[in-house]
mmCIF file of C-alpha atoms and ligand atoms in Angstrom:
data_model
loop_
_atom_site.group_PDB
_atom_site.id
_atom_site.type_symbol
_atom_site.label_atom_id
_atom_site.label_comp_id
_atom_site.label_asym_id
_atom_site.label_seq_id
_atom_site.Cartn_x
_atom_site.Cartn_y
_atom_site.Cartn_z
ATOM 1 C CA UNK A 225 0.000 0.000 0.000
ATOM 2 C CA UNK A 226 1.361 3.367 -1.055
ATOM 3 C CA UNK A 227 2.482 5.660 2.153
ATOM 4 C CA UNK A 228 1.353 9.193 1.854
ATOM 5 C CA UNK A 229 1.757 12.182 3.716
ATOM 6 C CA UNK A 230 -0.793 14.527 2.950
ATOM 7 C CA UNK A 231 -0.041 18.356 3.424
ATOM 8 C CA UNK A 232 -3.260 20.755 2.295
ATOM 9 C CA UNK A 233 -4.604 24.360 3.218
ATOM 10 C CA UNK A 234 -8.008 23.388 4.442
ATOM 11 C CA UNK A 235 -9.953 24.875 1.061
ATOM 12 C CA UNK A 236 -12.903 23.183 0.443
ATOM 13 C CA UNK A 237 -11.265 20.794 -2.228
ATOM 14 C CA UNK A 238 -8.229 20.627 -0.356
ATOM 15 C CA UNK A 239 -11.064 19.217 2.311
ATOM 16 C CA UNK A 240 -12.684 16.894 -0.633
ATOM 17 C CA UNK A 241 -9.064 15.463 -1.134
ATOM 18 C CA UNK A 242 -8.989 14.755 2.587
ATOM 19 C CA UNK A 243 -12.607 12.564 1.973
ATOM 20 C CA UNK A 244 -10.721 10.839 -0.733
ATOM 21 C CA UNK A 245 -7.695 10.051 0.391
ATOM 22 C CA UNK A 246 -9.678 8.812 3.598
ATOM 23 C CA UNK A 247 -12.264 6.922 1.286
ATOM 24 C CA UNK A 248 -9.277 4.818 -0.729
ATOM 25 C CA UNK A 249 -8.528 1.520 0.620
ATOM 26 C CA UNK A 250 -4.983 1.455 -1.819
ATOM 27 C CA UNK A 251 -3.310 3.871 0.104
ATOM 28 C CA UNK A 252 -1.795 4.489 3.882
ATOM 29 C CA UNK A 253 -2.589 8.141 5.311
ATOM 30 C CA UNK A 254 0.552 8.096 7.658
ATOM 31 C CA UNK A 255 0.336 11.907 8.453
ATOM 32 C CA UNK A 256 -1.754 15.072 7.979
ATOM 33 C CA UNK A 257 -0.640 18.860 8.129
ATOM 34 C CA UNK A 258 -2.164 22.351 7.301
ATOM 35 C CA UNK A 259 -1.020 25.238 5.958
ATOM 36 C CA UNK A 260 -2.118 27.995 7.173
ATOM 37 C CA UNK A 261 -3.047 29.931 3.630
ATOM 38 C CA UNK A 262 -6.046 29.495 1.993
ATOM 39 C CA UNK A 263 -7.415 28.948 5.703
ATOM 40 C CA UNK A 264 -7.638 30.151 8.890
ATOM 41 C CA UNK A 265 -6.106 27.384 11.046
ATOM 42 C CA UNK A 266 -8.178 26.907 13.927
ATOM 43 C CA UNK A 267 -11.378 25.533 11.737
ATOM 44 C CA UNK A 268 -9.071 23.974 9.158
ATOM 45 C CA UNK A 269 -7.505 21.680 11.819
ATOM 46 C CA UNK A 270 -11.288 21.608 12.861
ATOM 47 C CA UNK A 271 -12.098 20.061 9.612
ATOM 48 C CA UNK A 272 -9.241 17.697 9.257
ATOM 49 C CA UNK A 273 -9.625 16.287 12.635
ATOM 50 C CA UNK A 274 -14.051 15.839 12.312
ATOM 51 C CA UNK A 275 -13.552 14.365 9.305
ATOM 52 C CA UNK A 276 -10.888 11.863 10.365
ATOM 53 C CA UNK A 277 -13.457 10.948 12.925
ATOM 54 C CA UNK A 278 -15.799 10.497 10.565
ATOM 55 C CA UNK A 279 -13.729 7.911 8.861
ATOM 56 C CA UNK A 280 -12.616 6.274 11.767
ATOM 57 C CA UNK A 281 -8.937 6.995 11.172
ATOM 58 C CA UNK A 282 -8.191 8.772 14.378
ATOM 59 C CA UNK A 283 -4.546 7.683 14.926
ATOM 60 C CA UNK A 284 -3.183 9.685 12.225
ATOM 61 C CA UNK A 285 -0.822 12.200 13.438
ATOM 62 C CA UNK A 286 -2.480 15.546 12.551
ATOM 63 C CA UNK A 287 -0.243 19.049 12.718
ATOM 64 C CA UNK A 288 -0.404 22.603 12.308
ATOM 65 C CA UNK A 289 2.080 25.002 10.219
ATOM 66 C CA UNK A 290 3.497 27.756 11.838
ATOM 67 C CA UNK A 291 4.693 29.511 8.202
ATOM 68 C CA UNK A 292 3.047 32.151 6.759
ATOM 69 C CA UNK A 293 3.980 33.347 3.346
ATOM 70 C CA UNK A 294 4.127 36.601 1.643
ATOM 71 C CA UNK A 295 1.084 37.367 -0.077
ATOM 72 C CA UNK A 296 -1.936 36.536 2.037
ATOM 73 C CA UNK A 297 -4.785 34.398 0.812
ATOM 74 C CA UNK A 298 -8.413 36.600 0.468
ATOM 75 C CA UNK A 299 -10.154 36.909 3.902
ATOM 76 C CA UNK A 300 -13.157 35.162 2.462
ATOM 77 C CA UNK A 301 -11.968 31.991 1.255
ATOM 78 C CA UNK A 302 -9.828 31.759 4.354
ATOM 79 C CA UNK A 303 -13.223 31.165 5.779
ATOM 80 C CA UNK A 304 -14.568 28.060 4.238
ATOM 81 C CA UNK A 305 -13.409 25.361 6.082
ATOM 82 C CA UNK A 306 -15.637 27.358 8.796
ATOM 83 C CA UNK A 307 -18.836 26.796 6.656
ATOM 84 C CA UNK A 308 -17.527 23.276 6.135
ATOM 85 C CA UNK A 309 -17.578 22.884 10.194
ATOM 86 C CA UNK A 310 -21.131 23.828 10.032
ATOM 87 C CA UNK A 311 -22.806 21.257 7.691
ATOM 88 C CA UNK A 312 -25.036 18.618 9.780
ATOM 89 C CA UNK A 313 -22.451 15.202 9.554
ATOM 90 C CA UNK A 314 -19.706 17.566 10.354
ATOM 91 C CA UNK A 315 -21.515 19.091 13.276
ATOM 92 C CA UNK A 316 -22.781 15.461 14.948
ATOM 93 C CA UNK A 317 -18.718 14.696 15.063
ATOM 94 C CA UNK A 318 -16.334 16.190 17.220
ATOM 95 C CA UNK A 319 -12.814 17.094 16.674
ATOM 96 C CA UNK A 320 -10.872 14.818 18.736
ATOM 97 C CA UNK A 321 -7.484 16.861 20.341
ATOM 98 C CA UNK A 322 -5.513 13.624 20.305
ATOM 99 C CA UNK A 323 -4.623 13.481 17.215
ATOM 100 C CA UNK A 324 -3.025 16.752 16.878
ATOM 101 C CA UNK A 325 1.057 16.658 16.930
ATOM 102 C CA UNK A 326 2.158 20.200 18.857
ATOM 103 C CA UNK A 327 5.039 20.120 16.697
ATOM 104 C CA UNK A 328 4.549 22.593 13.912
ATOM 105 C CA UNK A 329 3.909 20.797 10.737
ATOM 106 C CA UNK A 330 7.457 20.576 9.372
ATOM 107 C CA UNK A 331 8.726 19.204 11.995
ATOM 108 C CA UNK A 332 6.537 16.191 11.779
ATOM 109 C CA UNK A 333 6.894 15.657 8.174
ATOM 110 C CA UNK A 334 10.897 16.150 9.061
ATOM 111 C CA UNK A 335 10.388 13.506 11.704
ATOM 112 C CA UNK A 336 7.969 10.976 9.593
ATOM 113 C CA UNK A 337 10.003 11.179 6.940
ATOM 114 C CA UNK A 338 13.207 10.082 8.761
ATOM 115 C CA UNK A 339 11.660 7.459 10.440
ATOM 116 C CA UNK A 340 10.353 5.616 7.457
ATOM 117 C CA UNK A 341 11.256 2.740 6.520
ATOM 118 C CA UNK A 342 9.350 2.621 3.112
ATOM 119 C CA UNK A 343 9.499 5.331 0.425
ATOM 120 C CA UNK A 344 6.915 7.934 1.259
ATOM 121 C CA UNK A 345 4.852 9.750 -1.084
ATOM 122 C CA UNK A 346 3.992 13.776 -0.329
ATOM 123 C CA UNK A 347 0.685 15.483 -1.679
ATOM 124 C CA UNK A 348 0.175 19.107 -1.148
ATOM 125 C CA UNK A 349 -2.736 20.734 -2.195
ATOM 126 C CA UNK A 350 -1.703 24.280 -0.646
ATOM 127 C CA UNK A 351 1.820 26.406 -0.875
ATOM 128 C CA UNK A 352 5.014 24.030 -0.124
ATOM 129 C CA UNK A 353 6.834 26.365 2.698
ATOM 130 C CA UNK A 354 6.033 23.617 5.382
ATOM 131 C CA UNK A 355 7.645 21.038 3.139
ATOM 132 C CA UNK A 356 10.563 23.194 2.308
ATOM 133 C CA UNK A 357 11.496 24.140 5.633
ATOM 134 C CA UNK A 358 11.324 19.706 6.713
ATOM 135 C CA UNK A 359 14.009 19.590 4.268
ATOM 136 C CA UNK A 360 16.278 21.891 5.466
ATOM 137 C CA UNK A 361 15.725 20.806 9.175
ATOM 138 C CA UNK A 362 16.321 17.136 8.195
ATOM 139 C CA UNK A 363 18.815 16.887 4.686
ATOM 140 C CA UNK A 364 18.217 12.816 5.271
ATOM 141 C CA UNK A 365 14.372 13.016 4.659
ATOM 142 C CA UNK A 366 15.209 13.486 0.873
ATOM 143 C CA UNK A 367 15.749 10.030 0.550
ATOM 144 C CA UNK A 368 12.743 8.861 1.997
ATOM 145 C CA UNK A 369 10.398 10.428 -0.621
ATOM 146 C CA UNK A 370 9.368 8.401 -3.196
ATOM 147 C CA UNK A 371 7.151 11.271 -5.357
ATOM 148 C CA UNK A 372 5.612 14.844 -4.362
ATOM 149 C CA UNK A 373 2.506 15.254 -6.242
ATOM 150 C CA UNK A 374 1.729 18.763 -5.842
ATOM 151 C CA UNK A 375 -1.394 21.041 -7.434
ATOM 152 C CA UNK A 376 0.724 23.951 -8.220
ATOM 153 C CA UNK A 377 1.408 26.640 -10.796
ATOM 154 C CA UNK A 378 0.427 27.823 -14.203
ATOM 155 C CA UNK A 379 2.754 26.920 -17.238
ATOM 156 C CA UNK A 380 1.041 28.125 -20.744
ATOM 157 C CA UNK A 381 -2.145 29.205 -19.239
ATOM 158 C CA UNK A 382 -2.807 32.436 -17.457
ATOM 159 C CA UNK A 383 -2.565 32.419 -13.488
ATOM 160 C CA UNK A 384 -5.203 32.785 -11.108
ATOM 161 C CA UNK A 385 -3.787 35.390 -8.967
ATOM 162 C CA UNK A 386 -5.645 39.149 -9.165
ATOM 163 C CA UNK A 387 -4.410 41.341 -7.315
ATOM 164 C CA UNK A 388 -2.961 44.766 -7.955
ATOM 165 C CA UNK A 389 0.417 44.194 -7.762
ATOM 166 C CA UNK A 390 0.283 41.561 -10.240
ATOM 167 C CA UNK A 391 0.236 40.675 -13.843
ATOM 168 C CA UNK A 392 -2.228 37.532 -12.991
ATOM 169 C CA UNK A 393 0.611 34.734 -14.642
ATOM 170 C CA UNK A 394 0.514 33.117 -11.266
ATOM 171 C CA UNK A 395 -1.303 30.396 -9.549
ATOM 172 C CA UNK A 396 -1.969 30.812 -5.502
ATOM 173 C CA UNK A 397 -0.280 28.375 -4.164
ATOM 174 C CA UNK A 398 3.323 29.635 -5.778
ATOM 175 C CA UNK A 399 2.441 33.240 -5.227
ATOM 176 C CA UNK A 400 1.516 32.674 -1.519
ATOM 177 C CA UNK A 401 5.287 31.639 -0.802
ATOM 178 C CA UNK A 402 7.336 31.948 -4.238
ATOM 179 C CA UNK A 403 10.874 32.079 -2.698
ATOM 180 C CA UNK A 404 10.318 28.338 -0.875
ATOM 181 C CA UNK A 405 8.638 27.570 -4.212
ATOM 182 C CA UNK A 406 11.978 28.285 -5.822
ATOM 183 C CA UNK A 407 14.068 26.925 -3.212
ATOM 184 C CA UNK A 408 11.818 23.482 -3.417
ATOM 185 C CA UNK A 409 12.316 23.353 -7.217
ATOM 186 C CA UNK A 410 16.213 23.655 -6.096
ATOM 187 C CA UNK A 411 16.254 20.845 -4.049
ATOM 188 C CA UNK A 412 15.924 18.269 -7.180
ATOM 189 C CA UNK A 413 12.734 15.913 -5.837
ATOM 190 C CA UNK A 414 11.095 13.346 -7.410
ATOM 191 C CA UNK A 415 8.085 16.420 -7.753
ATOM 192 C CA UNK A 416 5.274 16.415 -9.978
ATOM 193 C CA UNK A 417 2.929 19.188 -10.550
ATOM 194 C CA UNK A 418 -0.822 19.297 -11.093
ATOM 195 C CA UNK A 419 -0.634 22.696 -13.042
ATOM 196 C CA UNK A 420 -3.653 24.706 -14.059
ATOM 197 C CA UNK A 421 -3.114 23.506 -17.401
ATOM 198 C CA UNK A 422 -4.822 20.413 -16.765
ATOM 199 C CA UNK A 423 -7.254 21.589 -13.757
ATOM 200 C CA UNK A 424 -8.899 23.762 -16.050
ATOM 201 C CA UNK A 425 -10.814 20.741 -17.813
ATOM 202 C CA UNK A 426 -12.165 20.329 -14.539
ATOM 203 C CA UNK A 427 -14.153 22.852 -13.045
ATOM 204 C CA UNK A 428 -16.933 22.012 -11.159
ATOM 205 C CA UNK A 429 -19.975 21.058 -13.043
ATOM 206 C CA UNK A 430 -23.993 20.505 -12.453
ATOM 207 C CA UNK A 431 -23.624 17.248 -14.088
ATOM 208 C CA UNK A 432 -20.898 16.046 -12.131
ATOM 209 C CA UNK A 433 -22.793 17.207 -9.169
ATOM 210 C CA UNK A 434 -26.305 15.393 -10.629
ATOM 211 C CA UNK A 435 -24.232 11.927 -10.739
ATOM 212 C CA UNK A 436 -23.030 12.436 -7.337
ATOM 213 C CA UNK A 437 -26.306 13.033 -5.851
ATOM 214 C CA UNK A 438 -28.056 9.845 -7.373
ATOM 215 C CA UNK A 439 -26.305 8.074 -4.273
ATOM 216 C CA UNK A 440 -29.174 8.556 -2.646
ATOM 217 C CA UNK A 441 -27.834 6.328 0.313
ATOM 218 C CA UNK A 442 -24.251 7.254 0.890
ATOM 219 C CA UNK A 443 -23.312 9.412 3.027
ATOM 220 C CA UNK A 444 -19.675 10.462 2.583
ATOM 221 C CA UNK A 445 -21.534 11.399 -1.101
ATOM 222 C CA UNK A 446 -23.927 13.879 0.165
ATOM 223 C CA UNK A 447 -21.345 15.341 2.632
ATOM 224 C CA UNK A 448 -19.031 16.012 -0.503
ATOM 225 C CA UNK A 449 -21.594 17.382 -2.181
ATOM 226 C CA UNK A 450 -23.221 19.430 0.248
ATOM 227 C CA UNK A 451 -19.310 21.334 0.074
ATOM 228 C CA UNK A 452 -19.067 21.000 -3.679
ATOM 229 C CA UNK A 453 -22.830 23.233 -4.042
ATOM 230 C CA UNK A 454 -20.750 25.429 -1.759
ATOM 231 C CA UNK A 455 -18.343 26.556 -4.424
ATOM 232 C CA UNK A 456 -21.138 26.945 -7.130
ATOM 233 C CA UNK A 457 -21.463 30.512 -6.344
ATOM 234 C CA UNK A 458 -18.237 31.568 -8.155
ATOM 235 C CA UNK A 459 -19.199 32.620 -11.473
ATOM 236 C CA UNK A 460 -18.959 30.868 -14.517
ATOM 237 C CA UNK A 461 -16.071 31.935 -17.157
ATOM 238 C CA UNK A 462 -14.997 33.910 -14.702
ATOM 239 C CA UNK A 463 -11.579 33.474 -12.951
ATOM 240 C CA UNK A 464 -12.748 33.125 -10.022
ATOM 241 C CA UNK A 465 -15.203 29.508 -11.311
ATOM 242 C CA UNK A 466 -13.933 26.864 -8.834
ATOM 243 C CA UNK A 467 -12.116 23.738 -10.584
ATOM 244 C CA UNK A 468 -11.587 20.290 -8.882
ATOM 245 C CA UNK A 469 -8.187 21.677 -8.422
ATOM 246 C CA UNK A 470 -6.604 19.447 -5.497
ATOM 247 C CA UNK A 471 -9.130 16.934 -6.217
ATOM 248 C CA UNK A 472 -7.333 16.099 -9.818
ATOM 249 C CA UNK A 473 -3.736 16.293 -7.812
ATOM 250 C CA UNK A 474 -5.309 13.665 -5.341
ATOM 251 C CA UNK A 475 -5.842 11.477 -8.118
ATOM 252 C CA UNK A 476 -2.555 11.012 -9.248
ATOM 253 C CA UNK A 477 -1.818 9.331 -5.674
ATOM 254 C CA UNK A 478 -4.545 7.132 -6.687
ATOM 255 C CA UNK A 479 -4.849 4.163 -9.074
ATOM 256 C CA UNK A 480 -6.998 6.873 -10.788
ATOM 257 C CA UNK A 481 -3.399 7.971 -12.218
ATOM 258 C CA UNK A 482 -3.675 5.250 -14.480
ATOM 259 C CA UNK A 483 -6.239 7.808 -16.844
ATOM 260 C CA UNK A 484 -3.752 10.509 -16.989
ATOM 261 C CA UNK A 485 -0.669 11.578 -19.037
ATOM 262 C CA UNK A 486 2.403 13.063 -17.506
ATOM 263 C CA UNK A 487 5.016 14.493 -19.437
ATOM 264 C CA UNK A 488 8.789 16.146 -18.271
ATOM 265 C CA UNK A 489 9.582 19.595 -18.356
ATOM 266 C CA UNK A 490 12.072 21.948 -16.828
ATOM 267 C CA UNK A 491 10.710 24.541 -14.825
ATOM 268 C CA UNK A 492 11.372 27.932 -12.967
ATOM 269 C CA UNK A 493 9.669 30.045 -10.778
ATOM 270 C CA UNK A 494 10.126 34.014 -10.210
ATOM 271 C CA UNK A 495 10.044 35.941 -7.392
ATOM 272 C CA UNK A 496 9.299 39.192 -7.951
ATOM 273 C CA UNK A 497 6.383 41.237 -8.586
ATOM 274 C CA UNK A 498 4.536 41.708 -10.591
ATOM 275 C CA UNK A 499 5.235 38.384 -11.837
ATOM 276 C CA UNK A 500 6.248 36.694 -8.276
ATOM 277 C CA UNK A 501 4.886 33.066 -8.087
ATOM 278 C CA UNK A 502 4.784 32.631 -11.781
ATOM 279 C CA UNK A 503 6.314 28.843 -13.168
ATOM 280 C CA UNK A 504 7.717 29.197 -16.473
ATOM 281 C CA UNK A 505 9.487 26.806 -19.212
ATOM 282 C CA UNK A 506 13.119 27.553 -19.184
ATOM 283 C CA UNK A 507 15.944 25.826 -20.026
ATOM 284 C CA UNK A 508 17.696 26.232 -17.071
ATOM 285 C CA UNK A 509 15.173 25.253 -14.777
ATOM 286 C CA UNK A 510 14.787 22.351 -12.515
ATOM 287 C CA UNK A 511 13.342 18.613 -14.173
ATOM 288 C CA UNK A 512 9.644 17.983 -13.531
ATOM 289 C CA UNK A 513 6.951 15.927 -14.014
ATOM 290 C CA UNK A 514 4.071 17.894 -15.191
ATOM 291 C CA UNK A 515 0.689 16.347 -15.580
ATOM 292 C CA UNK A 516 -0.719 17.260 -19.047
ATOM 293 C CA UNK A 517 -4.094 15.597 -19.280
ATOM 294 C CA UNK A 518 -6.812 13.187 -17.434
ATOM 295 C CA UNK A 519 -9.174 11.216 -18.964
ATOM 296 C CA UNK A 520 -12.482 13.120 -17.604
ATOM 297 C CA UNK A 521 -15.162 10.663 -17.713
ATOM 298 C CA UNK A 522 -13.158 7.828 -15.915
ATOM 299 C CA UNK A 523 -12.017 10.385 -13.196
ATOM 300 C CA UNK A 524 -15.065 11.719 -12.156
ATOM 301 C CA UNK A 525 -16.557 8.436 -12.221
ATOM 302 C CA UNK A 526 -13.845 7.064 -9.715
ATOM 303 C CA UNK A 527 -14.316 10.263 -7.469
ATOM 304 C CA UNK A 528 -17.707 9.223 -7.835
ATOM 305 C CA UNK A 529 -17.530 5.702 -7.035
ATOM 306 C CA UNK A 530 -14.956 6.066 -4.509
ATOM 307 C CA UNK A 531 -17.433 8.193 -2.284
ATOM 308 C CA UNK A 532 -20.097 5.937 -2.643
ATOM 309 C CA UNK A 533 -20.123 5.022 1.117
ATOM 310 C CA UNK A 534 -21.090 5.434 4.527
ATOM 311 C CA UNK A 535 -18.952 6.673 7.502
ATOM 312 C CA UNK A 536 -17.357 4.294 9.656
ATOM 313 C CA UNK A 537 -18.320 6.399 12.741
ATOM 314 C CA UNK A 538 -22.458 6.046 12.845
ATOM 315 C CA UNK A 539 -23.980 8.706 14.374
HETATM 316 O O1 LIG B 771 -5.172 27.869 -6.994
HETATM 317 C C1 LIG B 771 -5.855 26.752 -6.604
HETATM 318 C C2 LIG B 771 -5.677 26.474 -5.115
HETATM 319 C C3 LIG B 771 -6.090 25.039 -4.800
HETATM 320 O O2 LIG B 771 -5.166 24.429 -3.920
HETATM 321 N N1 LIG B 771 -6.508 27.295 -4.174
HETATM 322 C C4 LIG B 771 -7.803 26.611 -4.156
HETATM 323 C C5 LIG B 771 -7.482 25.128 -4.181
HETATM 324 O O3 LIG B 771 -7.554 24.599 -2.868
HETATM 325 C C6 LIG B 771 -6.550 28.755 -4.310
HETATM 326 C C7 LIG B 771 -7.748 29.342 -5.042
HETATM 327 C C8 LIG B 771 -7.818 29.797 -6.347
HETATM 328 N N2 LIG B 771 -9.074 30.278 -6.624
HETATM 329 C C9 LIG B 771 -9.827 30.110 -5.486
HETATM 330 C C10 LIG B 771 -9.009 29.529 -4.493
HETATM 331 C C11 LIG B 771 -11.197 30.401 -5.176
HETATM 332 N N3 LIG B 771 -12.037 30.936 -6.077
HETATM 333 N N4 LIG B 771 -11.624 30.103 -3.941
HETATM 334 C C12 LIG B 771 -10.794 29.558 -3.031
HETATM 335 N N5 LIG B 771 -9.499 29.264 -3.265
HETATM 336 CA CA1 LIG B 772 -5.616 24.057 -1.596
#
């Protein structure tokens, strides 16, 4: 069974990716940590820990970041996980404290990491500074990681950053922290991205969201759909339209990965503004593994078929 370590910034689909990687029986969760960017902690860690309950996986060691990065998230998606907190199956479970790790989150990955004893693969679904700084603390954790899969950046499509000092060419979870983005890129990892590129064929649909709701008995289903109607307000063709961003990246740690292409590139990332956080093509830049397409239909249909269950905890 594939080992992963599962670092995310408590969005609503980095919440969705949490259901997933919970749901799978074909991988190991060995740890969980949040970033504190697209998030406010508190209910983040809130989240993670409810819905661990609700799985029944409450011995997973759970932790908080204590990084912040440079350009700070919008106040009002920082509060979804909060909404999240307040839907009915979410509400009947509580969060239970024993989980949670005091360490700040890179010092548990630093720590997981060096006491493998199998290779271990990363997901992150928010900014990589907690990540980053595990490496430096612990130069012997390298070695342990087998791939990071991580739903970052923007290569030949335009960014989703707007904000006035920038030119838009980057995606959040670079711009958030674009110097550790750099220095990760340095460190030569087995890292593959989940780019814009090929999140943008995924935005989230009524149709996808029809299928899902024909479960009419599951409820791990209706929970992930009650926060998927949650992101329908964003407006169509719109920059702002919310895609299945982290929810593709999960994938790839999935045996879902077997409907999607990957090619290699060599990538860079730039710090300053009004460009800071963009990832561009350049010939200097570091080797990657860049996912270029998924097969739609057979994705959403193993999202779909994946939630198709009850929680372990009955309530
Ligand atoms: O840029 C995509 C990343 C993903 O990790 N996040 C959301 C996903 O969790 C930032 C983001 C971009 N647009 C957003 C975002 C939006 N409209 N609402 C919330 N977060
Ligand atoms: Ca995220």
């Amino acid at each position: 069974m594939k080992k992963v370590l599962f670092d995310h910034d408590g969005g609503i689909d980095d919440l969705l990716s949490l259901m997933l990687l919970l749901s799978s029986p074909d991988i190991e969760l060995i740890g969980i940590t949040v970033t504190p960017a697209d998030c406010y902690a508190d209910e983040a860690l809130r989240s993670t820990l409810k819905l661990c309950g609700l799985f029944g996986k409450t011995d997973i060691p759970v932790a908080v970041g204590d990084l912040h990065g440079i350009n700070a998230f919008p106040a009002e998606w920082r509060a979804q996980p909060k909404m999240c907190n307040a839907l009915p199956a979410m509400l009947r479970v509580d969060a239970k404290l024993d989980q949670l790790d005091s360490r700040p989150a890179s010092e548990l990955i630093s720590s997981l990491l060096e006491e493998a004893v199998e290779p271990i693969t990363v997901l992150m679904t928010g900014p990589c500074s907690n990540l980053n700084a595990a490496l430096d603390d612990s130069p012997q954790a390298h070695a342990k990681i087998e791939e990071v899969v991580w739903m970052a950046g923007a290569l030949k499509v335009r960014g989703n950053v707007a904000m006035h000092n920038h030119d838009g060419s980057a995606e959040w979870n670079v711009f958030w922290d674009p110097v550790s983005a750099k220095q990760l890129l340095s460190k030569n990892l087995p890292l593959t991205l989940v780019p814009l590129d090929a999140t943008n064929a995924f935005p989230v649909s009524m149709d996808f969201l029809a299928s899902l709701a024909t479960l009419r008995s599951s409820q791990v289903a209706d929970l992930a759909g009650q926060m998927w109607a949650a992101t329908v307000t964003s407006l169509p063709s719109y920059e702002y339209t919310y895609f299945m961003w982290d929810v593709l990246a999960t994938c790839c740690v999935l045996p879902l990965r077997q409907h999607m292409r990957f090619t290699d590139k060599k990538i860079d990332v730039l710090v300053s503004d009004p460009s800071a956080g963009q990832t561009t093509i350049s010939a200097n830049g570091t080797q990657v593994s860049v996912l270029e397409r998924a097969e739609k239909e057979a994705v959403l249909a193993g999202i779909i078929e994946l939630f198709d269950k009850n929680f372990v905890t009955d309530f």
